[in-house]
Each structure stands twice: as structure tokens, then as C-alpha cells.
Amino acid sequence: ALSLFSLFESGGGDDDDDVCLEKVYCGASGTAIVLGDGRCFVVGSNKNGELGIGSAKKDTSKPIHLPLPDPVAKASLGPNFSALLTTTGDLYTFGYGGSRLNGMGCLGQGNTDSHPTPTLVNSLIEDGCYAADVHCGEYSMTVLTTEGEVLTCGSGAYGRLGNLETIDQLYLEPVELMGAEDVTQIAGGFAFSLALNSGGIIHAWGRNNEGQLGTGMGLGADMYAMESLPREIEGNLQGRNVTRIAAGHSHAAAVTSDGALFTWGMNDTHEPKLQTTLLHTKIVDVACGQNYTLALDEEGRLYSMGKGKTGVLGLASTKVSNQPILIEGIPEGEKVASMSCGWAHVACTTELK
């Protein structure tokens, strides 16, 4: 058990000192902390209402409790809006609702209204859908249902909704070409999405100006490059069984069943690239931020690579690392259990070895 609440505003619990930390979710400029009893606390920037703490506060350096009727299972904090997923499969969204200029409908509420506090997405309930995962991008949202269906809403620019048309969607609608796929994971960045099916194959759609879709870009980068329909990522991943996917601002990564790590995007490589320096160990999980990547191996050791401008690499340096390096700052006797990458900050949870 962790005594966390000397830092927190009261969440209404009677046995706060006995509640453990469940998961930490780092977003574009904020962090959500979910406790073992399902309470969710948020901290960071609330410039566009993306923390859900009301319109009066623009930011908070002290975690604030977001009261919901049911325990929180997952959080996704975007740059303009955010979403919470409960253990009952309900979806709550809050923050900026969009506009004709930026794109409408990112909250999935059927309009462009902004919501300063978490608001239930009733249309999912009406359709009999339960959410299993959610990702908030710049002005669009991607949801995975418990039935393995992928839904999108918000801005249709750069094909980020995956339905060919570039028109906005006010409500969550199925990505039609993924209908036959049994999707088990989703991930997304600033303006693109990934979906992993039960066969270990990744499909990608949305903006591709930095090669973040992993589908190749011919002779060079194009600032208008995009895929408006889901496209299978092949290249070095062809014939491999992918078990984990992750996406950052403009790059992505995948882990295969044999523990290999592949990355692409950031105008570095436009197709999956094997990180050969990690072949000595088995990678089991990966997370991506803005121009950096974290990889976790089966022994609980954490590796980082990319641009370390804000100290996100955990290497006591702000320099660039072009290959994964072991983070040695984890206390001896502990191993990393999970990690989360925001655009410019990182959090990880540890457990005793």
C-alpha cells in the first residue's frame, strides 16, 4: 500500500492510506492517476478543459479527484480534450468540443459543445456498445469496443477517421474496413491511429507526413501524406506476430511475440525498423511520447531512445540517443511494472523483484 494522499486533494475515501496505485497515464500536458479502488486524479494543464476539473482552473500542480459513478479503468489525456473509461464500459469525454475550422465532434457528443467536466457519451449506451479502450488525438477520438470493433469521431482531415471521407463525424462511427478484423489493441498519435488484430497484424490510417503509419512513403516525406483507409503495415513486420503496439506524437512502435522491438516515424524511417541493440533481451512492452520511445524487457528493465530534450529518456541528459539505452536510475531491488509516455514527461510504476 502507498500513502499517496499527502499530495492529493481529498477523494472522499475513508481508508486512503490503504489504497494502492493502479496505473498512471501521461498525456500531452497532464497526468491521470488511477487508484486500486477506481478513483481517478488528474494534474497538469487544463488550458482547453482537458483535465475535466471545470473551466475556472487553467492548470493544477496538485492532483484533483474526478468523481464518476463507476470505477475508472483507463484514461487518455489529449492536447485539447480527454476521455475516461470505466470498468462498466462507459465512456466519459471532456474538454474542447471542436469547431468548423479545426474539426467537429471529437467528444462524440453529437455537437461542438465543449464540456469542462466528464460527460457520459450516451450514444454508445443507446447502440449497446461497451468501450474497452480509447485514444484521444488532436481533434479526433478512436475507441475499441468489447466486441473488437473500432469506432472514430471528430475531425476527418488527413483521413484520421479511417473511412475514406475527410468530413467530420459528430458521433462515434465504425471504421468499416476494420469490421471483419478482431481488433485487440488500438493506439494513436497526434493525427493517426493504429489497430492490432488477434492475428498479430497492424493496420494504420491518418496522417503520414513523418512516416508514422509505417507503410512507406516512396522517395521522400510529403507534408500532406496520409492514408484515409486502414492499411496493413508490412515491411519487416510481414510474417511476424505483433503482441504490443504504441504510438507517440508522430511515430510508433511494435513488439513481436519473440520479444523484438520495431519503430518507425519521426522522419527517421517510414517502415518498421528492428532495434538490433535489444536482441540480447526479450522486450514485452513499449510506450511512445513526442519523439522518444521506452521499452520494457521481461526482467523489468527499462530502455529509452529518441530526443531527450526534457529529460524524458531518464539518462541524466537531454541529448539525443539513436539507440535504446538501459535506464539505470530505477532503485535496486525494484523492477518496472508499467510505464506511460506523455509528450514531454514520463511515469512508471515499479514493484519489488
Coordinates of N, CA, C and O in Angstrom, one line a residue, residues 73-212:
A73 N -11.2 2.7 -15.3 CA -10.3 1.6 -15.8 C -9.2 2.2 -16.6 O -8.1 1.6 -16.6
K74 N -9.4 3.3 -17.3 CA -8.4 3.8 -18.2 C -8.6 5.3 -18.5 O -9.8 5.8 -18.4
A75 N -7.5 6.0 -18.8 CA -7.6 7.4 -19.1 C -6.8 7.7 -20.3 O -5.8 7.1 -20.6
S76 N -7.3 8.7 -21.2 CA -6.5 9.1 -22.3 C -6.6 10.7 -22.3 O -7.7 11.2 -22.5
L77 N -5.5 11.3 -22.0 CA -5.4 12.8 -22.0 C -4.8 13.4 -23.2 O -3.6 13.2 -23.5
G78 N -5.6 14.0 -24.1 CA -5.2 14.6 -25.3 C -4.7 16.0 -25.1 O -4.8 16.6 -24.1
P79 N -4.3 16.7 -26.2 CA -3.8 18.1 -26.1 C -5.0 19.1 -26.0 O -4.8 20.2 -25.5
N80 N -6.2 18.6 -26.4 CA -7.4 19.6 -26.4 C -8.6 19.0 -25.7 O -9.4 19.7 -25.2
F81 N -8.6 17.7 -25.6 CA -9.8 17.0 -24.9 C -9.3 15.7 -24.4 O -8.2 15.2 -24.8
S82 N -10.1 15.0 -23.5 CA -9.7 13.8 -22.9 C -10.9 12.9 -22.7 O -12.0 13.3 -22.9
A83 N -10.6 11.6 -22.3 CA -11.6 10.6 -22.1 C -11.2 9.7 -20.9 O -10.1 9.4 -20.7
L84 N -12.3 9.3 -20.2 CA -12.1 8.3 -19.2 C -13.0 7.1 -19.5 O -14.2 7.3 -20.0
L85 N -12.5 5.9 -19.3 CA -13.2 4.7 -19.5 C -13.5 4.0 -18.2 O -12.5 3.9 -17.4
T86 N -14.7 3.6 -17.9 CA -15.0 3.0 -16.6 C -14.9 1.4 -16.7 O -14.9 0.9 -17.8
T87 N -14.9 0.8 -15.5 CA -14.9 -0.7 -15.5 C -16.2 -1.3 -16.1 O -16.2 -2.5 -16.4
T88 N -17.2 -0.5 -16.2 CA -18.5 -1.0 -16.7 C -18.6 -0.7 -18.2 O -19.6 -1.1 -18.9
G89 N -17.5 -0.2 -18.8 CA -17.5 0.0 -20.3 C -18.1 1.3 -20.7 O -18.3 1.6 -21.9
D90 N -18.4 2.2 -19.8 CA -18.9 3.5 -20.2 C -17.8 4.5 -20.5 O -16.7 4.4 -20.0
L91 N -18.1 5.4 -21.4 CA -17.1 6.4 -21.8 C -17.5 7.8 -21.5 O -18.6 8.2 -21.7
Y92 N -16.6 8.5 -20.9 CA -16.8 9.9 -20.5 C -15.8 10.8 -21.2 O -14.6 10.5 -21.2
T93 N -16.2 11.9 -21.8 CA -15.3 12.8 -22.5 C -15.4 14.2 -22.0 O -16.5 14.6 -21.4
F94 N -14.4 15.0 -22.1 CA -14.4 16.4 -21.6 C -13.3 17.2 -22.3 O -12.4 16.6 -22.8
G95 N -13.5 18.5 -22.3 CA -12.6 19.4 -22.9 C -13.2 20.1 -24.1 O -14.4 20.3 -24.2
Y96 N -12.3 20.4 -25.1 CA -12.7 21.2 -26.3 C -13.5 20.3 -27.2 O -13.2 19.2 -27.5
G97 N -14.7 20.9 -27.7 CA -15.6 20.1 -28.5 C -15.4 20.2 -30.0 O -16.1 19.6 -30.8
G98 N -14.4 21.1 -30.4 CA -14.2 21.3 -31.8 C -14.8 22.5 -32.4 O -15.5 23.3 -31.7
S99 N -14.6 22.7 -33.7 CA -15.1 23.8 -34.4 C -15.1 23.5 -35.9 O -14.5 22.5 -36.3
R100 N -15.7 24.4 -36.7 CA -15.7 24.1 -38.1 C -14.3 24.2 -38.7 O -14.0 23.6 -39.7
L101 N -13.5 25.1 -38.1 CA -12.1 25.2 -38.6 C -11.2 24.0 -38.2 O -10.5 23.5 -39.1
N102 N -11.3 23.6 -37.0 CA -10.4 22.5 -36.5 C -11.0 21.1 -36.7 O -10.2 20.2 -36.6
G103 N -12.3 21.1 -36.9 CA -12.9 19.8 -36.9 C -13.9 19.6 -35.8 O -13.7 20.1 -34.7
M104 N -15.1 19.0 -36.1 CA -16.2 19.0 -35.2 C -16.4 17.5 -34.6 O -16.1 16.6 -35.4
G105 N -16.8 17.4 -33.4 CA -17.3 16.2 -32.9 C -16.3 15.3 -32.2 O -16.6 14.1 -31.9
C106 N -15.2 15.8 -31.8 CA -14.1 15.0 -31.2 C -14.6 14.4 -29.8 O -14.1 13.3 -29.4
L107 N -15.6 15.0 -29.1 CA -16.0 14.4 -27.9 C -17.1 13.3 -28.1 O -17.4 12.6 -27.1
G108 N -17.5 13.1 -29.3 CA -18.5 12.1 -29.6 C -19.9 12.4 -29.0 O -20.7 11.5 -28.8
Q109 N -20.2 13.7 -28.7 CA -21.4 14.0 -28.1 C -22.5 14.5 -29.1 O -23.6 14.9 -28.6
G110 N -22.2 14.5 -30.4 CA -23.2 14.9 -31.4 C -23.2 16.4 -31.7 O -24.1 16.8 -32.4
N111 N -22.3 17.1 -31.1 CA -22.2 18.6 -31.4 C -20.8 19.1 -31.2 O -19.9 18.3 -31.0
T112 N -20.7 20.4 -31.2 CA -19.3 21.0 -31.0 C -19.2 21.6 -29.6 O -18.3 22.4 -29.4
D113 N -20.1 21.3 -28.7 CA -20.1 21.9 -27.4 C -18.9 21.4 -26.6 O -18.5 20.2 -26.7
S114 N -18.2 22.3 -25.9 CA -17.1 21.9 -25.0 C -17.7 21.5 -23.6 O -18.7 22.0 -23.2
H115 N -17.0 20.6 -23.0 CA -17.5 20.1 -21.7 C -16.4 20.3 -20.6 O -15.4 19.6 -20.8
P116 N -16.5 21.1 -19.6 CA -15.4 21.3 -18.7 C -15.3 20.2 -17.7 O -14.3 20.1 -17.0
T117 N -16.3 19.3 -17.6 CA -16.2 18.1 -16.7 C -16.6 16.9 -17.4 O -17.2 17.0 -18.5
P118 N -16.2 15.7 -16.9 CA -16.5 14.4 -17.6 C -18.0 14.3 -17.9 O -18.9 14.4 -17.0
T119 N -18.4 14.0 -19.2 CA -19.7 13.8 -19.6 C -19.9 12.5 -20.3 O -19.1 12.1 -21.2
L120 N -20.9 11.8 -19.9 CA -21.2 10.4 -20.5 C -21.5 10.5 -22.0 O -22.3 11.3 -22.4
V121 N -20.9 9.6 -22.8 CA -21.2 9.5 -24.2 C -22.4 8.6 -24.3 O -22.3 7.3 -24.4
N122 N -23.6 9.2 -24.3 CA -24.8 8.4 -24.3 C -25.1 7.6 -25.6 O -25.7 6.5 -25.5
S123 N -24.5 8.0 -26.7 CA -24.8 7.3 -28.0 C -24.2 5.9 -27.9 O -24.8 5.0 -28.5
L124 N -23.1 5.6 -27.2 CA -22.6 4.3 -27.1 C -23.6 3.4 -26.3 O -23.8 2.2 -26.7
I125 N -24.2 3.9 -25.3 CA -25.2 3.2 -24.5 C -26.4 2.9 -25.4 O -26.9 1.7 -25.4
E126 N -26.8 3.8 -26.1 CA -28.0 3.7 -27.0 C -27.8 2.6 -28.0 O -28.7 1.9 -28.5
D127 N -26.5 2.5 -28.5 CA -26.1 1.5 -29.5 C -25.8 0.1 -28.9 O -25.4 -0.8 -29.6
G128 N -25.8 0.1 -27.6 CA -25.5 -1.2 -26.9 C -24.0 -1.5 -27.0 O -23.6 -2.7 -26.9
C129 N -23.1 -0.5 -27.1 CA -21.7 -0.7 -27.1 C -21.0 -0.5 -25.8 O -21.4 0.5 -25.1
Y130 N -20.0 -1.2 -25.5 CA -19.2 -1.1 -24.3 C -17.8 -0.8 -24.7 O -17.2 -1.6 -25.6
A131 N -17.1 0.2 -24.2 CA -15.8 0.6 -24.6 C -14.8 -0.2 -23.8 O -14.9 -0.5 -22.6
A132 N -13.7 -0.7 -24.5 CA -12.6 -1.4 -23.9 C -11.3 -0.6 -23.9 O -10.5 -0.9 -23.1
D133 N -11.2 0.4 -24.8 CA -10.0 1.2 -24.9 C -10.4 2.5 -25.6 O -11.4 2.5 -26.4
V134 N -9.6 3.5 -25.4 CA -9.9 4.8 -26.0 C -8.5 5.6 -26.2 O -7.6 5.4 -25.4
H135 N -8.5 6.3 -27.3 CA -7.3 7.2 -27.6 C -7.8 8.6 -28.0 O -8.7 8.6 -28.9
C136 N -7.3 9.6 -27.5 CA -7.6 11.0 -27.8 C -6.5 11.6 -28.6 O -5.4 11.7 -28.1
G137 N -6.7 12.0 -29.9 CA -5.7 12.7 -30.7 C -5.9 14.2 -30.6 O -6.4 14.7 -29.6
E138 N -5.4 14.9 -31.6 CA -5.5 16.3 -31.7 C -7.0 16.8 -31.7 O -7.4 17.5 -30.8
Y139 N -7.7 16.3 -32.7 CA -9.1 16.7 -32.8 C -10.0 15.5 -33.2 O -11.1 15.6 -33.8
S140 N -9.5 14.3 -32.9 CA -10.3 13.1 -33.2 C -10.1 12.1 -32.1 O -9.1 12.1 -31.3
M141 N -11.1 11.1 -32.0 CA -11.0 10.1 -31.0 C -11.2 8.7 -31.6 O -12.0 8.6 -32.5
T142 N -10.5 7.7 -31.1 CA -10.6 6.4 -31.5 C -11.0 5.5 -30.3 O -10.4 5.6 -29.3
V143 N -12.0 4.6 -30.5 CA -12.5 3.8 -29.4 C -12.5 2.3 -29.9 O -12.9 2.0 -31.0
L144 N -12.1 1.4 -29.0 CA -12.2 0.0 -29.2 C -13.3 -0.5 -28.3 O -13.3 -0.3 -27.1
T145 N -14.2 -1.3 -28.9 CA -15.3 -1.8 -28.1 C -15.0 -3.2 -27.6 O -14.0 -3.8 -28.0
T146 N -15.8 -3.7 -26.7 CA -15.5 -5.0 -26.1 C -15.7 -6.1 -27.1 O -15.3 -7.3 -26.9
E147 N -16.4 -5.8 -28.3 CA -16.6 -6.8 -29.3 C -15.5 -6.7 -30.4 O -15.6 -7.4 -31.4
G148 N -14.5 -5.9 -30.2 CA -13.4 -5.8 -31.1 C -13.6 -4.9 -32.3 O -12.9 -5.0 -33.3
E149 N -14.6 -4.0 -32.1 CA -15.0 -3.1 -33.2 C -14.3 -1.7 -32.9 O -14.1 -1.3 -31.8
V150 N -13.8 -1.1 -34.0 CA -13.1 0.2 -33.9 C -14.1 1.3 -34.3 O -14.6 1.3 -35.4
L151 N -14.2 2.3 -33.5 CA -15.1 3.5 -33.7 C -14.2 4.8 -33.7 O -13.2 4.9 -33.0
T152 N -14.6 5.7 -34.6 CA -13.9 7.0 -34.6 C -14.9 8.2 -34.7 O -16.0 8.0 -35.1
C153 N -14.5 9.3 -34.2 CA -15.3 10.6 -34.4 C -14.3 11.8 -34.4 O -13.2 11.7 -34.0
G154 N -14.9 12.9 -34.8 CA -14.1 14.2 -34.7 C -13.7 14.6 -36.1 O -14.4 14.3 -37.1
S155 N -12.6 15.2 -36.2 CA -12.1 15.8 -37.5 C -11.7 14.7 -38.5 O -11.1 13.7 -38.1
G156 N -12.2 14.9 -39.7 CA -11.8 13.9 -40.8 C -10.6 14.3 -41.6 O -10.3 13.5 -42.5
A157 N -10.0 15.4 -41.2 CA -8.8 15.9 -42.0 C -7.7 14.8 -42.0 O -7.5 14.2 -40.9
Y158 N -7.0 14.7 -43.0 CA -5.9 13.8 -43.2 C -6.3 12.3 -43.0 O -5.5 11.5 -42.7
G159 N -7.6 12.0 -43.2 CA -8.0 10.6 -43.2 C -8.0 10.0 -41.8 O -8.0 8.8 -41.7
R160 N -8.0 10.8 -40.8 CA -7.8 10.3 -39.4 C -9.0 9.5 -38.9 O -8.8 8.8 -37.9
L161 N -10.1 9.5 -39.6 CA -11.3 8.7 -39.1 C -11.3 7.3 -39.8 O -12.1 6.4 -39.4
G162 N -10.5 7.1 -40.8 CA -10.3 5.8 -41.4 C -11.5 5.3 -42.3 O -11.6 4.2 -42.6
N163 N -12.3 6.3 -42.7 CA -13.5 5.9 -43.6 C -13.5 6.6 -44.9 O -14.6 6.8 -45.5
L164 N -12.3 6.8 -45.5 CA -12.1 7.4 -46.8 C -12.5 8.9 -46.9 O -11.7 9.7 -47.3
E165 N -13.7 9.2 -46.4 CA -14.1 10.6 -46.5 C -13.3 11.5 -45.5 O -12.9 11.0 -44.4
T166 N -13.2 12.7 -45.8 CA -12.5 13.6 -44.9 C -13.4 14.6 -44.1 O -13.0 15.5 -43.5
I167 N -14.7 14.2 -44.2 CA -15.7 15.0 -43.4 C -15.7 14.6 -42.0 O -15.3 13.5 -41.6
D168 N -16.1 15.5 -41.1 CA -16.1 15.3 -39.7 C -17.3 14.4 -39.3 O -18.3 14.3 -40.0
Q169 N -17.1 13.7 -38.1 CA -18.2 12.9 -37.6 C -18.5 13.4 -36.2 O -17.6 13.4 -35.3
L170 N -19.7 13.7 -35.9 CA -20.2 14.2 -34.6 C -20.4 13.0 -33.6 O -20.3 13.3 -32.4
Y171 N -20.6 11.9 -34.1 CA -20.8 10.7 -33.3 C -19.7 9.6 -33.6 O -19.2 9.6 -34.7
L172 N -19.5 8.7 -32.7 CA -18.6 7.6 -32.9 C -19.2 6.7 -33.9 O -20.4 6.2 -33.8
E173 N -18.5 6.4 -35.0 CA -19.0 5.5 -36.1 C -17.9 4.5 -36.4 O -16.7 4.7 -36.2
P174 N -18.4 3.3 -36.8 CA -17.4 2.2 -37.1 C -16.5 2.5 -38.2 O -16.8 3.2 -39.2
V175 N -15.2 2.1 -38.1 CA -14.3 2.1 -39.2 C -14.6 0.8 -40.0 O -14.2 -0.3 -39.6
E176 N -15.3 1.1 -41.1 CA -15.9 0.0 -41.9 C -14.9 -1.1 -42.3 O -15.2 -2.3 -42.2
L177 N -13.7 -0.7 -42.8 CA -12.8 -1.7 -43.3 C -12.2 -2.6 -42.1 O -11.6 -3.6 -42.4
M178 N -12.4 -2.2 -40.9 CA -11.9 -3.0 -39.8 C -13.0 -3.9 -39.2 O -12.8 -4.6 -38.2
G179 N -14.1 -3.9 -39.8 CA -15.3 -4.6 -39.3 C -15.1 -6.1 -39.3 O -15.6 -6.8 -38.4
A180 N -14.3 -6.6 -40.2 CA -14.0 -8.1 -40.2 C -12.9 -8.5 -39.4 O -12.6 -9.7 -39.2
E181 N -12.2 -7.5 -38.8 CA -11.0 -7.8 -38.0 C -11.4 -7.9 -36.6 O -12.2 -7.1 -36.1
D182 N -10.8 -8.8 -35.9 CA -10.9 -9.0 -34.4 C -9.8 -8.1 -33.8 O -8.8 -8.6 -33.5
V183 N -10.1 -6.9 -33.5 CA -9.1 -5.9 -33.0 C -9.0 -6.1 -31.5 O -9.9 -6.1 -30.8
T184 N -7.7 -6.2 -31.1 CA -7.4 -6.4 -29.7 C -6.8 -5.2 -29.0 O -6.8 -5.1 -27.8
Q185 N -6.1 -4.4 -29.8 CA -5.5 -3.2 -29.2 C -5.6 -2.0 -30.2 O -5.6 -2.2 -31.4
I186 N -5.6 -0.8 -29.7 CA -5.6 0.4 -30.5 C -4.5 1.3 -29.9 O -4.1 1.2 -28.7
A187 N -4.0 2.2 -30.7 CA -3.0 3.2 -30.3 C -3.1 4.4 -31.3 O -3.7 4.2 -32.4
G188 N -2.7 5.5 -30.9 CA -2.8 6.7 -31.8 C -1.9 7.8 -31.3 O -1.4 7.8 -30.2
G189 N -1.6 8.7 -32.3 CA -0.8 9.8 -32.1 C -1.5 11.1 -32.3 O -2.7 11.2 -32.0
F190 N -0.8 12.1 -32.7 CA -1.4 13.4 -32.9 C -2.6 13.4 -33.9 O -3.6 14.0 -33.7
A191 N -2.4 12.7 -35.0 CA -3.4 12.7 -36.1 C -3.4 11.4 -36.9 O -3.6 11.3 -38.1
F192 N -3.1 10.3 -36.2 CA -3.1 8.9 -36.8 C -3.5 7.9 -35.8 O -3.4 8.1 -34.6
S193 N -3.9 6.7 -36.3 CA -4.3 5.6 -35.4 C -3.8 4.3 -35.9 O -3.5 4.1 -37.1
L194 N -3.6 3.4 -35.0 CA -3.2 2.0 -35.2 C -4.2 1.1 -34.6 O -4.7 1.3 -33.6
A195 N -4.3 -0.1 -35.3 CA -5.2 -1.2 -34.7 C -4.5 -2.5 -34.9 O -4.1 -2.8 -36.0
L196 N -4.4 -3.3 -33.8 CA -3.8 -4.6 -33.9 C -4.9 -5.7 -33.8 O -5.7 -5.6 -32.9
N197 N -4.9 -6.6 -34.7 CA -5.9 -7.7 -34.6 C -5.3 -8.9 -33.9 O -4.2 -9.0 -33.6
S198 N -6.2 -9.9 -33.7 CA -5.9 -11.1 -33.0 C -4.8 -12.0 -33.7 O -4.2 -12.8 -33.1
G199 N -4.6 -11.7 -35.0 CA -3.6 -12.4 -35.7 C -2.3 -11.8 -35.7 O -1.3 -12.3 -36.4
G200 N -2.1 -10.7 -34.9 CA -0.8 -10.1 -34.8 C -0.5 -9.1 -35.9 O 0.7 -8.8 -36.1
I201 N -1.5 -8.6 -36.7 CA -1.3 -7.7 -37.8 C -1.8 -6.3 -37.4 O -2.8 -6.2 -36.8
I202 N -1.0 -5.3 -37.8 CA -1.3 -3.9 -37.5 C -1.9 -3.3 -38.8 O -1.3 -3.4 -39.9
H203 N -2.9 -2.5 -38.6 CA -3.4 -1.6 -39.7 C -3.3 -0.2 -39.2 O -3.4 0.1 -38.0
A204 N -3.0 0.8 -40.1 CA -2.8 2.2 -39.7 C -3.5 3.1 -40.7 O -3.7 2.7 -41.9
W205 N -3.9 4.2 -40.2 CA -4.6 5.2 -41.0 C -4.4 6.6 -40.4 O -4.1 6.8 -39.2
G206 N -4.6 7.7 -41.2 CA -4.4 9.0 -40.8 C -3.2 9.7 -41.4 O -2.8 9.3 -42.5
R207 N -2.7 10.7 -40.7 CA -1.6 11.5 -41.3 C -0.3 10.7 -41.3 O 0.0 9.9 -40.4
N208 N 0.5 10.9 -42.4 CA 1.7 10.1 -42.6 C 2.9 11.0 -43.0 O 3.8 10.5 -43.7
N209 N 2.8 12.3 -42.6 CA 3.9 13.2 -43.0 C 5.3 12.9 -42.5 O 6.3 13.4 -43.0
E210 N 5.4 12.1 -41.4 CA 6.7 11.8 -40.9 C 6.9 10.3 -40.9 O 7.8 9.7 -40.2
G211 N 6.1 9.6 -41.7 CA 6.2 8.1 -41.8 C 5.7 7.4 -40.6 O 6.0 6.2 -40.4
Q212 N 4.8 8.0 -39.9 CA 4.3 7.4 -38.6 C 3.3 6.3 -38.8 O 3.0 5.5 -37.9

